PDB file of C-alpha atoms and ligand atoms in Angstrom:
ATOM      1  CA  MET E   1      25.393 270.650  32.652  1.00 74.00           C
ATOM      2  CA  SER E   2      28.627 268.723  32.654  1.00 92.00           C
ATOM      3  CA  PHE E   3      28.307 265.048  31.843  1.00 98.00           C
ATOM      4  CA  LYS E   4      30.402 262.271  33.346  1.00 98.00           C
ATOM      5  CA  LEU E   5      31.338 258.788  32.195  1.00 98.00           C
ATOM      6  CA  PRO E   6      28.998 256.504  34.190  1.00 98.00           C
ATOM      7  CA  ASP E   7      30.425 253.558  36.117  1.00 98.00           C
ATOM      8  CA  LEU E   8      29.976 250.165  34.492  1.00 98.00           C
ATOM      9  CA  PRO E   9      27.679 247.744  36.359  1.00 97.00           C
ATOM     10  CA  TYR E  10      30.407 245.054  36.089  1.00 98.00           C
ATOM     11  CA  ARG E  11      34.194 244.799  36.140  1.00 98.00           C
ATOM     12  CA  GLN E  12      35.994 245.396  32.858  1.00 98.00           C
ATOM     13  CA  ASN E  13      36.970 241.731  32.446  1.00 98.00           C
ATOM     14  CA  GLU E  14      33.606 240.257  33.419  1.00 98.00           C
ATOM     15  CA  LEU E  15      32.067 240.207  29.947  1.00 98.00           C
ATOM     16  CA  GLU E  16      34.793 237.856  28.709  1.00 98.00           C
ATOM     17  CA  PRO E  17      34.852 235.862  26.520  1.00 97.00           C
ATOM     18  CA  ALA E  18      32.075 237.719  24.656  1.00 97.00           C
ATOM     19  CA  ILE E  19      33.872 241.083  24.989  1.00 98.00           C
ATOM     20  CA  SER E  20      37.480 241.218  26.178  1.00 98.00           C
ATOM     21  CA  GLU E  21      38.832 243.478  28.922  1.00 98.00           C
ATOM     22  CA  ARG E  22      41.039 245.126  26.294  1.00 98.00           C
ATOM     23  CA  THR E  23      38.015 246.035  24.162  1.00 98.00           C
ATOM     24  CA  ILE E  24      36.260 247.519  27.215  1.00 98.00           C
ATOM     25  CA  GLN E  25      39.412 249.470  28.078  1.00 98.00           C
ATOM     26  CA  PHE E  26      39.354 251.128  24.652  1.00 98.00           C
ATOM     27  CA  HIS E  27      35.626 251.202  23.910  1.00 98.00           C
ATOM     28  CA  TYR E  28      34.521 252.458  27.337  1.00 98.00           C
ATOM     29  CA  GLY E  29      37.737 254.005  28.635  1.00 98.00           C
ATOM     30  CA  LYS E  30      38.763 255.859  25.460  1.00 98.00           C
ATOM     31  CA  HIS E  31      35.929 256.132  22.902  1.00 98.00           C
ATOM     32  CA  HIS E  32      33.047 256.604  25.342  1.00 98.00           C
ATOM     33  CA  GLN E  33      35.113 258.986  27.492  1.00 98.00           C
ATOM     34  CA  THR E  34      36.024 261.040  24.421  1.00 98.00           C
ATOM     35  CA  TYR E  35      32.353 261.455  23.453  1.00 98.00           C
ATOM     36  CA  VAL E  36      31.656 262.692  27.003  1.00 98.00           C
ATOM     37  CA  ASN E  37      34.558 265.180  26.878  1.00 98.00           C
ATOM     38  CA  LYS E  38      33.638 266.463  23.420  1.00 98.00           C
ATOM     39  CA  THR E  39      29.978 266.906  24.377  1.00 98.00           C
ATOM     40  CA  ASN E  40      30.968 268.934  27.434  1.00 98.00           C
ATOM     41  CA  ASP E  41      33.217 271.136  25.288  1.00 98.00           C
ATOM     42  CA  LEU E  42      30.715 271.605  22.450  1.00 98.00           C
ATOM     43  CA  ILE E  43      27.676 272.585  24.540  1.00 98.00           C
ATOM     44  CA  LYS E  44      29.485 275.407  26.378  1.00 97.00           C
ATOM     45  CA  GLY E  45      27.848 278.712  25.514  1.00 97.00           C
ATOM     46  CA  THR E  46      25.035 277.101  23.476  1.00 97.00           C
ATOM     47  CA  GLU E  47      21.315 276.651  24.147  1.00 97.00           C
ATOM     48  CA  PHE E  48      22.165 273.121  25.317  1.00 98.00           C
ATOM     49  CA  GLU E  49      24.600 274.161  28.056  1.00 96.00           C
ATOM     50  CA  ASN E  50      22.137 273.305  30.849  1.00 96.00           C
ATOM     51  CA  ALA E  51      19.993 270.743  29.008  1.00 97.00           C
ATOM     52  CA  SER E  52      19.635 267.076  29.942  1.00 98.00           C
ATOM     53  CA  LEU E  53      21.403 264.548  27.753  1.00 98.00           C
ATOM     54  CA  GLU E  54      18.052 263.231  26.521  1.00 97.00           C
ATOM     55  CA  THR E  55      16.930 266.726  25.487  1.00 97.00           C
ATOM     56  CA  ILE E  56      20.168 267.269  23.583  1.00 98.00           C
ATOM     57  CA  VAL E  57      19.718 263.933  21.763  1.00 97.00           C
ATOM     58  CA  LYS E  58      16.139 264.808  20.840  1.00 97.00           C
ATOM     59  CA  GLU E  59      16.711 268.406  19.776  1.00 97.00           C
ATOM     60  CA  SER E  60      20.272 268.972  18.556  1.00 97.00           C
ATOM     61  CA  GLU E  61      21.866 268.424  15.156  1.00 97.00           C
ATOM     62  CA  GLY E  62      25.382 268.240  13.770  1.00 97.00           C
ATOM     63  CA  SER E  63      28.436 267.697  15.930  1.00 98.00           C
ATOM     64  CA  ILE E  64      26.599 268.323  19.216  1.00 98.00           C
ATOM     65  CA  PHE E  65      24.082 265.632  18.289  1.00 98.00           C
ATOM     66  CA  ASN E  66      26.793 263.232  17.114  1.00 98.00           C
ATOM     67  CA  ASN E  67      28.752 263.412  20.351  1.00 98.00           C
ATOM     68  CA  ALA E  68      25.821 263.657  22.780  1.00 98.00           C
ATOM     69  CA  ALA E  69      23.989 260.779  21.085  1.00 98.00           C
ATOM     70  CA  GLN E  70      27.140 258.680  21.266  1.00 98.00           C
ATOM     71  CA  VAL E  71      27.246 259.366  25.027  1.00 98.00           C
ATOM     72  CA  TRP E  72      23.578 258.369  25.399  1.00 98.00           C
ATOM     73  CA  ASN E  73      23.972 255.329  23.147  1.00 98.00           C
ATOM     74  CA  HIS E  74      27.032 254.026  24.991  1.00 98.00           C
ATOM     75  CA  ASN E  75      25.504 254.686  28.442  1.00 98.00           C
ATOM     76  CA  PHE E  76      22.499 252.641  27.319  1.00 98.00           C
ATOM     77  CA  TYR E  77      24.527 249.915  25.594  1.00 98.00           C
ATOM     78  CA  PHE E  78      27.033 249.272  28.395  1.00 98.00           C
ATOM     79  CA  GLY E  79      24.227 249.506  30.948  1.00 98.00           C
ATOM     80  CA  SER E  80      22.249 246.803  29.139  1.00 98.00           C
ATOM     81  CA  LEU E  81      24.967 244.148  29.311  1.00 98.00           C
ATOM     82  CA  SER E  82      25.608 241.718  32.148  1.00 98.00           C
ATOM     83  CA  PRO E  83      28.057 238.896  32.901  1.00 98.00           C
ATOM     84  CA  LYS E  84      24.933 236.909  33.871  1.00 97.00           C
ATOM     85  CA  GLY E  85      23.066 237.932  30.722  1.00 97.00           C
ATOM     86  CA  GLY E  86      21.866 235.939  27.762  1.00 97.00           C
ATOM     87  CA  GLY E  87      19.112 233.398  27.460  1.00 97.00           C
ATOM     88  CA  GLU E  88      15.629 234.508  26.545  1.00 97.00           C
ATOM     89  CA  PRO E  89      13.352 237.269  27.825  1.00 97.00           C
ATOM     90  CA  GLY E  90      10.404 236.488  30.085  1.00 93.00           C
ATOM     91  CA  ASN E  91       6.999 237.841  30.996  1.00 91.00           C
ATOM     92  CA  LYS E  92       5.433 240.750  29.137  1.00 96.00           C
ATOM     93  CA  ILE E  93       8.221 241.512  26.685  1.00 97.00           C
ATOM     94  CA  ALA E  94       8.465 237.832  25.757  1.00 98.00           C
ATOM     95  CA  ARG E  95       4.780 237.828  24.790  1.00 97.00           C
ATOM     96  CA  ALA E  96       5.208 241.083  22.835  1.00 98.00           C
ATOM     97  CA  ILE E  97       8.172 239.627  20.930  1.00 98.00           C
ATOM     98  CA  GLU E  98       6.113 236.553  20.032  1.00 98.00           C
ATOM     99  CA  ARG E  99       3.219 238.782  18.945  1.00 98.00           C
ATOM    100  CA  ASP E 100       5.323 241.134  16.798  1.00 98.00           C
ATOM    101  CA  PHE E 101       8.063 238.795  15.490  1.00 98.00           C
ATOM    102  CA  ASP E 102       6.313 235.356  15.646  1.00 98.00           C
ATOM    103  CA  SER E 103       8.975 233.879  17.948  1.00 98.00           C
ATOM    104  CA  PHE E 104      12.080 234.808  19.935  1.00 98.00           C
ATOM    105  CA  THR E 105      14.166 232.818  17.448  1.00 98.00           C
ATOM    106  CA  ASN E 106      12.787 234.840  14.564  1.00 98.00           C
ATOM    107  CA  PHE E 107      13.309 238.127  16.447  1.00 98.00           C
ATOM    108  CA  ARG E 108      16.891 237.184  17.179  1.00 98.00           C
ATOM    109  CA  GLU E 109      17.497 236.358  13.519  1.00 98.00           C
ATOM    110  CA  GLU E 110      15.978 239.638  12.312  1.00 98.00           C
ATOM    111  CA  PHE E 111      17.899 241.726  14.854  1.00 98.00           C
ATOM    112  CA  SER E 112      21.177 239.939  14.022  1.00 98.00           C
ATOM    113  CA  LYS E 113      20.572 240.413  10.302  1.00 98.00           C
ATOM    114  CA  ALA E 114      19.929 244.125  10.858  1.00 98.00           C
ATOM    115  CA  GLY E 115      23.332 244.317  12.561  1.00 98.00           C
ATOM    116  CA  ALA E 116      25.147 242.312   9.916  1.00 97.00           C
ATOM    117  CA  THR E 117      23.682 244.304   7.018  1.00 97.00           C
ATOM    118  CA  LEU E 118      24.082 247.803   8.492  1.00 97.00           C
ATOM    119  CA  PHE E 119      26.592 249.441   6.135  1.00 96.00           C
ATOM    120  CA  GLY E 120      29.460 251.171   7.909  1.00 96.00           C
ATOM    121  CA  SER E 121      29.133 252.319  11.524  1.00 97.00           C
ATOM    122  CA  GLY E 122      25.926 252.391  13.514  1.00 98.00           C
ATOM    123  CA  TRP E 123      23.501 250.854  15.952  1.00 98.00           C
ATOM    124  CA  VAL E 124      20.626 248.377  15.841  1.00 98.00           C
ATOM    125  CA  TRP E 125      17.748 249.130  18.188  1.00 98.00           C
ATOM    126  CA  LEU E 126      14.746 247.341  19.586  1.00 98.00           C
ATOM    127  CA  VAL E 127      12.183 250.120  20.027  1.00 98.00           C
ATOM    128  CA  THR E 128       8.607 250.442  21.208  1.00 98.00           C
ATOM    129  CA  ASP E 129       5.875 253.037  20.904  1.00 96.00           C
ATOM    130  CA  GLN E 130       3.673 254.101  23.841  1.00 93.00           C
ATOM    131  CA  ALA E 131       1.184 251.345  22.970  1.00 95.00           C
ATOM    132  CA  GLY E 132       3.873 248.661  23.229  1.00 97.00           C
ATOM    133  CA  ALA E 133       4.327 247.799  19.539  1.00 98.00           C
ATOM    134  CA  LEU E 134       7.891 246.593  18.963  1.00 98.00           C
ATOM    135  CA  ASP E 135      10.143 247.282  15.999  1.00 98.00           C
ATOM    136  CA  ILE E 136      13.766 246.819  14.937  1.00 98.00           C
ATOM    137  CA  VAL E 137      15.501 249.969  13.694  1.00 98.00           C
ATOM    138  CA  GLN E 138      18.890 250.454  12.024  1.00 98.00           C
ATOM    139  CA  GLU E 139      20.608 253.783  12.683  1.00 98.00           C
ATOM    140  CA  SER E 140      23.825 254.945  11.008  1.00 97.00           C
ATOM    141  CA  ASN E 141      26.681 256.594  12.895  1.00 98.00           C
ATOM    142  CA  ALA E 142      25.363 258.165  16.134  1.00 98.00           C
ATOM    143  CA  GLY E 143      21.680 257.721  15.200  1.00 98.00           C
ATOM    144  CA  ASN E 144      19.271 257.354  18.113  1.00 97.00           C
ATOM    145  CA  PRO E 145      15.522 256.543  17.847  1.00 97.00           C
ATOM    146  CA  LEU E 146      14.655 259.209  20.480  1.00 96.00           C
ATOM    147  CA  HIS E 147      15.451 261.735  17.769  1.00 90.00           C
ATOM    148  CA  SER E 148      12.476 260.460  15.737  1.00 90.00           C
ATOM    149  CA  GLY E 149      10.102 259.952  18.670  1.00 93.00           C
ATOM    150  CA  LYS E 150      10.593 256.230  19.276  1.00 96.00           C
ATOM    151  CA  ILE E 151      11.418 254.664  22.641  1.00 97.00           C
ATOM    152  CA  PRO E 152      14.634 252.588  22.848  1.00 98.00           C
ATOM    153  CA  LEU E 153      14.543 249.286  24.752  1.00 98.00           C
ATOM    154  CA  MET E 154      17.820 247.690  23.694  1.00 98.00           C
ATOM    155  CA  THR E 155      20.741 248.435  21.391  1.00 98.00           C
ATOM    156  CA  MET E 156      23.718 246.742  19.781  1.00 98.00           C
ATOM    157  CA  ASP E 157      26.815 248.705  18.801  1.00 98.00           C
ATOM    158  CA  VAL E 158      28.116 247.621  15.384  1.00 97.00           C
ATOM    159  CA  TRP E 159      30.864 250.235  15.066  1.00 97.00           C
ATOM    160  CA  GLU E 160      34.154 248.433  14.421  1.00 95.00           C
ATOM    161  CA  HIS E 161      35.535 249.877  17.685  1.00 96.00           C
ATOM    162  CA  ALA E 162      33.039 247.618  19.512  1.00 96.00           C
ATOM    163  CA  TYR E 163      34.543 244.378  18.214  1.00 95.00           C
ATOM    164  CA  TYR E 164      37.648 244.804  16.068  1.00 95.00           C
ATOM    165  CA  LEU E 165      40.202 243.847  18.762  1.00 95.00           C
ATOM    166  CA  ASP E 166      38.280 240.646  19.516  1.00 95.00           C
ATOM    167  CA  TYR E 167      36.805 239.613  16.179  1.00 93.00           C
ATOM    168  CA  GLN E 168      38.614 241.779  13.563  1.00 94.00           C
ATOM    169  CA  ASN E 169      36.363 241.965  10.478  1.00 93.00           C
ATOM    170  CA  LYS E 170      33.983 239.211  11.639  1.00 95.00           C
ATOM    171  CA  ARG E 171      31.038 241.322  12.793  1.00 94.00           C
ATOM    172  CA  PRO E 172      28.653 238.315  12.803  1.00 95.00           C
ATOM    173  CA  ASP E 173      30.826 236.624  15.468  1.00 96.00           C
ATOM    174  CA  HIS E 174      30.503 239.733  17.649  1.00 97.00           C
ATOM    175  CA  ILE E 175      26.737 239.669  17.109  1.00 97.00           C
ATOM    176  CA  ASP E 176      26.558 236.002  18.201  1.00 97.00           C
ATOM    177  CA  ALA E 177      28.465 236.913  21.378  1.00 97.00           C
ATOM    178  CA  PHE E 178      26.160 239.869  22.097  1.00 98.00           C
ATOM    179  CA  TRP E 179      23.245 237.493  22.747  1.00 98.00           C
ATOM    180  CA  LYS E 180      25.193 235.868  25.610  1.00 98.00           C
ATOM    181  CA  ILE E 181      25.514 239.102  27.613  1.00 98.00           C
ATOM    182  CA  ILE E 182      22.265 240.986  27.031  1.00 98.00           C
ATOM    183  CA  ASN E 183      20.432 241.738  30.301  1.00 98.00           C
ATOM    184  CA  TRP E 184      16.880 240.602  29.493  1.00 98.00           C
ATOM    185  CA  PRO E 185      15.387 241.273  32.953  1.00 98.00           C
ATOM    186  CA  LEU E 186      16.440 244.936  32.633  1.00 98.00           C
ATOM    187  CA  ILE E 187      15.047 245.254  29.101  1.00 98.00           C
ATOM    188  CA  GLY E 188      11.816 243.627  30.246  1.00 98.00           C
ATOM    189  CA  GLU E 189      11.583 246.174  33.095  1.00 97.00           C
ATOM    190  CA  ARG E 190      12.010 249.048  30.639  1.00 97.00           C
ATOM    191  CA  TYR E 191       9.191 247.648  28.521  1.00 98.00           C
ATOM    192  CA  SER E 192       6.881 247.168  31.488  1.00 96.00           C
ATOM    193  CA  GLU E 193       7.549 250.710  32.761  1.00 96.00           C
ATOM    194  CA  ILE E 194       6.465 252.158  29.416  1.00 95.00           C
ATOM    195  CA  THR E 195       3.476 249.922  28.766  1.00 93.00           C
ATOM    196  CA  GLY E 196       2.239 249.704  32.378  1.00 83.00           C
TER     197      GLY E 196
HETATM  198 FE1  FE2 O 201      30.802 252.161  20.453  1.00 66.07          FE
END
């Protein structure tokens, strides 16, 4: 299977001022595209040549995993942002957040702290299990919770390439901006689909 860079659900300048057009041009147009190209090259002639991206993320290791997971992670990350995002979640996921993290404010603080304290490059994830129990997970480099049997609901990219052009070394400023563009209705739908 040959993978393609998915279209963004917004124009490249529409996430401003949280994320600049220039960052999207590099992050999506160069980094994300390169992970797609490398995955397509690496899987040729291997057991993963005709596998779905999700299967590759769950079952591969090494450089195939690193590149394929970065494709999955960026598809999921860019697809979870919206120019009309931000605010607070509603309905079922809102109640689950209150149950598992006491309040949305506390959840937001814990998730932000997980991003600020992740050493080096990586991703912070909100995950669920089949029963609907939520958790926050830090993953280094290309790490993806699917690989350890968890179900991703939302992710934040804390690689420097996600924010350096806009915020330089100030990762916490990038994290503050992330909350203004996260698409809560979509994340709530994902949660409801899993938990019924
Ligand atoms: Fe990234």
